[in-house]
Coordinates of C-alpha atoms and ligand atoms in Angstrom, one line a residue:
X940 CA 159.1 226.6 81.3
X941 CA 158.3 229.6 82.7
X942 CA 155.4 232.1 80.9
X943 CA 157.0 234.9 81.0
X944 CA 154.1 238.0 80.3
X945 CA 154.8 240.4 77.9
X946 CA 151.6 242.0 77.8
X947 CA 151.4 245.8 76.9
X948 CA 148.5 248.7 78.5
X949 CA 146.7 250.8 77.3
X950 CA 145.0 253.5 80.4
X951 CA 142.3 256.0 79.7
X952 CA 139.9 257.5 82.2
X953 CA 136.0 257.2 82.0
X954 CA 134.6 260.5 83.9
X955 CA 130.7 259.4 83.7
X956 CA 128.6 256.4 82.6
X957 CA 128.5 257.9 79.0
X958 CA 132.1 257.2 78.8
X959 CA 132.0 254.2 79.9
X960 CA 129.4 252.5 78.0
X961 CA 130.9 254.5 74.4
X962 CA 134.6 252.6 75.8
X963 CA 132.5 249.0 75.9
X964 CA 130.3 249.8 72.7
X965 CA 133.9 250.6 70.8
X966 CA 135.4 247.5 72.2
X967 CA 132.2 244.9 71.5
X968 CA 132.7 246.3 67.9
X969 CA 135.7 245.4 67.3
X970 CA 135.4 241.9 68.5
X971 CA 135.8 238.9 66.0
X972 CA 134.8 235.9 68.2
X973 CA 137.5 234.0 70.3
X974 CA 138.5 236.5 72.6
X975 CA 138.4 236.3 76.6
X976 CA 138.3 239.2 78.6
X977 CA 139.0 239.2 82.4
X978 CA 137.8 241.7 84.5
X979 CA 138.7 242.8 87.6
X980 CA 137.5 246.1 89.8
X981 CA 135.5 246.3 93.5
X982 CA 131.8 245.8 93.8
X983 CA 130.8 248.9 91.7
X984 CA 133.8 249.5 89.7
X985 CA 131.5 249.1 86.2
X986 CA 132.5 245.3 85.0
X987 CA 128.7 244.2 84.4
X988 CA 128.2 247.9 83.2
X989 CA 130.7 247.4 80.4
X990 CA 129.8 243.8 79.2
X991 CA 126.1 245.7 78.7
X992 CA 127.8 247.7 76.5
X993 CA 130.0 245.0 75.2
X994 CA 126.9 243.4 74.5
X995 CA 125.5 246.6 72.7
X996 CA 128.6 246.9 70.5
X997 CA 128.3 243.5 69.2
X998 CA 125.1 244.4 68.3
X999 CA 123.1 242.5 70.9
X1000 CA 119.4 243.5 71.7
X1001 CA 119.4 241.0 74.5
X1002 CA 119.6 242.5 78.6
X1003 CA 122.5 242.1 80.2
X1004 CA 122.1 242.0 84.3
X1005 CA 124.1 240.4 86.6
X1006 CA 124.8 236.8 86.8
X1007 CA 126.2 236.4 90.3
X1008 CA 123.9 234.4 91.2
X1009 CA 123.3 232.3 87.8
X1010 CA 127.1 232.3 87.3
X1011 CA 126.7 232.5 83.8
X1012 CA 124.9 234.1 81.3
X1013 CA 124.2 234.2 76.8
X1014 CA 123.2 236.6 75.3
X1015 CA 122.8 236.5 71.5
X1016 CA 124.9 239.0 68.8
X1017 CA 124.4 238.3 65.0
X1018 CA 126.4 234.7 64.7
X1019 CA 128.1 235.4 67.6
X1020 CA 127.2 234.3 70.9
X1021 CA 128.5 236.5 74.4
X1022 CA 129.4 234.5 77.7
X1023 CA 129.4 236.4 80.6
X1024 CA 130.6 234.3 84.1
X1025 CA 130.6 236.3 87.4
X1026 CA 132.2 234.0 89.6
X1027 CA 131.9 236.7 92.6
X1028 CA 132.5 235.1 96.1
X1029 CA 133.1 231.5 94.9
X1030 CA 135.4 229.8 96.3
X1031 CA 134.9 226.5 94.4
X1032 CA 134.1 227.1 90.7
X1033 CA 132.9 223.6 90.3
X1034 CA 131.1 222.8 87.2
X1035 CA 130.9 225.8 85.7
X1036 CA 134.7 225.9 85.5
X1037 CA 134.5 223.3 83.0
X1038 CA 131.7 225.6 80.9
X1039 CA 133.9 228.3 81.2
X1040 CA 136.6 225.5 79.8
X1041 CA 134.5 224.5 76.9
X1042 CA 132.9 228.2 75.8
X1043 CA 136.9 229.4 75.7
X1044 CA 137.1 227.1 72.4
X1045 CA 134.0 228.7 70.4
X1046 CA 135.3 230.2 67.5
X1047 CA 132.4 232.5 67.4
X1048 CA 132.0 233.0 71.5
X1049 CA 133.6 236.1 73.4
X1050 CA 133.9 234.9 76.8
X1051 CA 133.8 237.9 79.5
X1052 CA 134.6 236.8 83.0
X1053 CA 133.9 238.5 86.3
X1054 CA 135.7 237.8 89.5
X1055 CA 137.9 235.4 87.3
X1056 CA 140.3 235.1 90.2
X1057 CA 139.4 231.4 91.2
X1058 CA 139.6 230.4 87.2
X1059 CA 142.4 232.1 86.1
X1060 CA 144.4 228.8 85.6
X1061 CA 141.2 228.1 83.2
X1062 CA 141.9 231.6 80.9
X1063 CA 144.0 231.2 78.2
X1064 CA 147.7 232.9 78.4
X1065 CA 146.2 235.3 75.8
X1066 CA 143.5 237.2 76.9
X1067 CA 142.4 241.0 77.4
X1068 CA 142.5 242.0 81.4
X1069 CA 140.5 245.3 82.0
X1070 CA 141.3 246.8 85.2
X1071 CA 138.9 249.3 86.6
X1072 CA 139.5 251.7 89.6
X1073 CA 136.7 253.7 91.2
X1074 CA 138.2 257.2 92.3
X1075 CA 135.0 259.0 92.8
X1076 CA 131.5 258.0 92.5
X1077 CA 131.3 259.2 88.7
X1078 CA 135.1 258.4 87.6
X1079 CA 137.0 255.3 86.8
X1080 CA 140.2 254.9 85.8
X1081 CA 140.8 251.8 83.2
X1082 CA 144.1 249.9 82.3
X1083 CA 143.8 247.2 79.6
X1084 CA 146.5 244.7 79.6
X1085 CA 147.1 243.4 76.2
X1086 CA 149.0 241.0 74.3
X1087 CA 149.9 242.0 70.7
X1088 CA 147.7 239.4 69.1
X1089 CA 144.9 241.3 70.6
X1090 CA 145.8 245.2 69.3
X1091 CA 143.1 245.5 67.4
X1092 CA 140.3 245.5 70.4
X1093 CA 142.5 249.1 71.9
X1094 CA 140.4 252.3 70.8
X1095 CA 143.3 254.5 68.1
X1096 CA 144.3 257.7 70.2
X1097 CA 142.3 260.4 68.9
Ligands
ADP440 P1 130.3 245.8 89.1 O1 129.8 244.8 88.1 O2 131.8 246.1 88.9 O3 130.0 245.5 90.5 P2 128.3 247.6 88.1 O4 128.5 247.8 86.6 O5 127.2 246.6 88.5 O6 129.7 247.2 88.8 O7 127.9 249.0 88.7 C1 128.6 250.2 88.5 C2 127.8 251.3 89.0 O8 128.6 252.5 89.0 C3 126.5 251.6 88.2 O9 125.5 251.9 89.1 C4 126.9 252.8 87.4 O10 125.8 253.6 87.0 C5 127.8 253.5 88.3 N1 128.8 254.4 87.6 C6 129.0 255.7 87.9 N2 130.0 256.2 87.2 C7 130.4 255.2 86.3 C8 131.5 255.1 85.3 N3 132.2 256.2 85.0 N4 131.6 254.0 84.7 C9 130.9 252.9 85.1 N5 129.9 252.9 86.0 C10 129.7 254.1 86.6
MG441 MG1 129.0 242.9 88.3

Protein backbone atom coordinates (compact mmCIF):
# COMPACT_ATOMS: atom_id res chain seq x y z
CA UNK A 1 0.00 0.00 0.00
CA UNK A 2 1.23 3.15 -0.77
CA UNK A 3 0.99 6.22 2.09
CA UNK A 4 -0.14 8.55 0.32
CA UNK A 5 0.50 12.28 2.40
CA UNK A 6 -2.18 14.40 2.72
CA UNK A 7 -0.75 16.73 5.05
CA UNK A 8 -1.86 20.49 5.02
CA UNK A 9 0.72 23.96 5.90
CA UNK A 10 0.44 26.41 7.56
CA UNK A 11 3.56 29.40 6.74
CA UNK A 12 4.11 32.50 8.73
CA UNK A 13 7.37 34.54 8.92
CA UNK A 14 9.42 35.12 12.22
CA UNK A 15 11.29 38.63 11.63
CA UNK A 16 13.41 38.49 15.05
CA UNK A 17 14.06 36.03 17.96
CA UNK A 18 11.02 37.52 19.77
CA UNK A 19 8.96 36.04 17.20
CA UNK A 20 10.26 33.14 17.17
CA UNK A 21 10.45 32.10 20.70
CA UNK A 22 6.35 33.70 21.22
CA UNK A 23 5.72 30.93 17.84
CA UNK A 24 7.44 27.94 20.02
CA UNK A 25 5.95 29.18 23.48
CA UNK A 26 2.24 29.15 21.58
CA UNK A 27 3.01 25.77 20.19
CA UNK A 28 4.58 24.05 23.63
CA UNK A 29 1.15 25.27 24.99
CA UNK A 30 -0.94 23.62 23.15
CA UNK A 31 0.64 20.30 23.33
CA UNK A 32 -1.21 17.33 25.01
CA UNK A 33 1.58 14.60 25.17
CA UNK A 34 2.09 12.14 22.08
CA UNK A 35 3.07 14.34 19.57
CA UNK A 36 6.37 14.17 17.37
CA UNK A 37 7.73 17.07 15.78
CA UNK A 38 10.41 16.92 12.98
CA UNK A 39 12.52 19.66 12.33
CA UNK A 40 14.37 20.52 9.57
CA UNK A 41 16.45 23.96 8.65
CA UNK A 42 20.57 24.64 8.11
CA UNK A 43 22.93 25.04 10.97
CA UNK A 44 21.37 28.25 12.39
CA UNK A 45 17.92 28.11 11.07
CA UNK A 46 16.38 28.28 14.94
CA UNK A 47 15.34 24.36 15.57
CA UNK A 48 17.19 24.19 19.12
CA UNK A 49 16.00 27.83 19.51
CA UNK A 50 12.28 26.78 19.23
CA UNK A 51 12.39 23.52 21.32
CA UNK A 52 13.68 26.17 24.19
CA UNK A 53 10.69 27.72 23.75
CA UNK A 54 8.74 24.59 23.21
CA UNK A 55 10.16 23.77 26.37
CA UNK A 56 9.08 27.24 27.93
CA UNK A 57 5.45 26.78 26.65
CA UNK A 58 4.98 23.48 28.31
CA UNK A 59 5.94 25.12 31.21
CA UNK A 60 9.44 23.74 31.69
CA UNK A 61 12.01 25.55 33.93
CA UNK A 62 14.69 23.18 32.81
CA UNK A 63 17.73 24.60 30.02
CA UNK A 64 17.44 23.51 26.96
CA UNK A 65 21.01 23.54 24.90
CA UNK A 66 21.99 21.51 22.26
CA UNK A 67 22.26 17.81 22.27
CA UNK A 68 24.41 17.19 19.28
CA UNK A 69 26.69 15.69 20.92
CA UNK A 70 24.58 13.86 23.76
CA UNK A 71 22.02 12.98 20.99
CA UNK A 72 19.33 13.21 23.30
CA UNK A 73 18.05 15.16 25.86
CA UNK A 74 14.75 15.42 28.94
CA UNK A 75 13.71 17.99 30.16
CA UNK A 76 10.86 18.03 32.72
CA UNK A 77 7.17 19.94 32.12
CA UNK A 78 4.46 19.33 34.74
CA UNK A 79 3.50 15.40 34.04
CA UNK A 80 4.95 15.70 30.90
CA UNK A 81 8.23 14.88 29.93
CA UNK A 82 10.08 16.68 26.48
CA UNK A 83 12.61 14.53 24.28
CA UNK A 84 14.72 16.40 22.23
CA UNK A 85 17.22 14.12 19.67
CA UNK A 86 19.62 15.98 17.40
CA UNK A 87 20.83 13.42 15.35
CA UNK A 88 23.12 16.13 13.27
CA UNK A 89 25.86 14.43 11.14
CA UNK A 90 25.00 10.82 12.06
CA UNK A 91 25.09 8.63 9.73
CA UNK A 92 24.29 5.48 11.85
CA UNK A 93 21.56 6.26 14.47
CA UNK A 94 22.37 3.11 16.32
CA UNK A 95 21.01 2.76 19.65
CA UNK A 96 19.44 5.74 20.13
CA UNK A 97 17.12 4.94 17.18
CA UNK A 98 15.57 2.45 19.32
CA UNK A 99 15.12 5.32 22.24
CA UNK A 100 13.79 7.51 19.82
CA UNK A 101 11.46 4.13 18.96
CA UNK A 102 10.35 3.63 22.51
CA UNK A 103 9.87 7.55 23.71
CA UNK A 104 7.49 7.84 20.38
CA UNK A 105 4.98 5.52 22.53
CA UNK A 106 4.85 7.84 25.87
CA UNK A 107 1.49 9.01 26.16
CA UNK A 108 2.70 11.91 28.07
CA UNK A 109 6.28 12.46 25.97
CA UNK A 110 6.50 15.16 23.10
CA UNK A 111 9.30 13.93 21.06
CA UNK A 112 11.17 16.87 19.10
CA UNK A 113 13.72 15.57 16.62
CA UNK A 114 16.62 17.39 14.97
CA UNK A 115 18.27 16.33 11.81
CA UNK A 116 15.56 13.44 11.77
CA UNK A 117 16.69 12.60 8.25
CA UNK A 118 18.48 9.26 9.13
CA UNK A 119 15.23 8.18 11.45
CA UNK A 120 12.54 9.19 9.58
CA UNK A 121 11.43 5.51 8.87
CA UNK A 122 11.33 5.59 12.89
CA UNK A 123 8.61 8.87 13.02
CA UNK A 124 5.34 7.97 12.92
CA UNK A 125 3.20 8.72 9.53
CA UNK A 126 1.54 11.49 11.83
CA UNK A 127 3.72 13.93 12.93
CA UNK A 128 4.19 17.86 12.86
CA UNK A 129 7.30 18.84 10.23
CA UNK A 130 8.44 22.51 10.86
CA UNK A 131 10.42 23.80 8.11
CA UNK A 132 12.57 26.80 8.74
CA UNK A 133 14.42 28.95 6.15
CA UNK A 134 16.99 31.54 7.04
CA UNK A 135 16.60 34.60 4.62
CA UNK A 136 18.57 37.15 6.52
CA UNK A 137 20.37 36.95 9.67
CA UNK A 138 17.24 38.16 11.82
CA UNK A 139 14.31 36.47 9.54
CA UNK A 140 13.00 33.07 9.01
CA UNK A 141 10.51 31.90 7.12
CA UNK A 142 8.46 28.74 8.78
CA UNK A 143 6.10 26.14 6.97
CA UNK A 144 4.40 23.61 9.23
CA UNK A 145 3.19 20.54 7.57
CA UNK A 146 0.35 19.08 9.34
CA UNK A 147 -1.94 16.30 9.33
CA UNK A 148 -5.52 17.13 10.49
CA UNK A 149 -5.30 15.09 13.66
CA UNK A 150 -2.78 17.57 14.63
CA UNK A 151 -4.87 21.17 13.89
CA UNK A 152 -5.00 22.08 17.12
CA UNK A 153 -0.91 22.71 17.65
CA UNK A 154 -1.40 25.71 14.34
CA UNK A 155 -1.61 29.31 16.12
CA UNK A 156 -5.67 30.82 14.90
CA UNK A 157 -4.99 33.61 12.27
CA UNK A 158 -5.25 36.74 14.13
P1 LIG B 1 19.86 25.34 14.87
O1 LIG B 1 19.51 24.49 16.05
O2 LIG B 1 18.83 25.26 13.76
O3 LIG B 1 21.26 25.11 14.35
P2 LIG B 1 19.97 27.54 16.77
O4 LIG B 1 18.63 27.67 17.40
O5 LIG B 1 21.03 26.85 17.54
O6 LIG B 1 19.79 26.87 15.30
O7 LIG B 1 20.51 28.98 16.38
C1 LIG B 1 19.74 29.97 15.78
C2 LIG B 1 20.51 31.28 15.87
O8 LIG B 1 19.89 32.28 15.05
C3 LIG B 1 20.53 31.82 17.29
O9 LIG B 1 21.80 32.40 17.53
C4 LIG B 1 19.45 32.89 17.26
O10 LIG B 1 19.67 33.93 18.18
C5 LIG B 1 19.59 33.42 15.84
N1 LIG B 1 18.36 34.04 15.28
C6 LIG B 1 18.32 35.27 14.70
N2 LIG B 1 17.09 35.55 14.27
C7 LIG B 1 16.31 34.47 14.57
C8 LIG B 1 14.93 34.17 14.35
N3 LIG B 1 14.09 35.01 13.72
N4 LIG B 1 14.49 32.99 14.79
C9 LIG B 1 15.33 32.10 15.39
N5 LIG B 1 16.64 32.33 15.62
C10 LIG B 1 17.13 33.51 15.21
MG1 LIG C 1 20.36 22.77 16.91
Amino acid sequence: MVYMSTDLTWQTVSMNLNDTERLGSGLGSRLRGGEVIELISDVGGGKTTLVRSIAKGMGSKDTVGSPSFTLSREYRAGDKTLYHFDFYRLSDPGIVANELAEVIGDPLGVVVVEWANIVENVLPAHHLTIRIKTTSETKRQLVFEYPDNLQYLIPEES
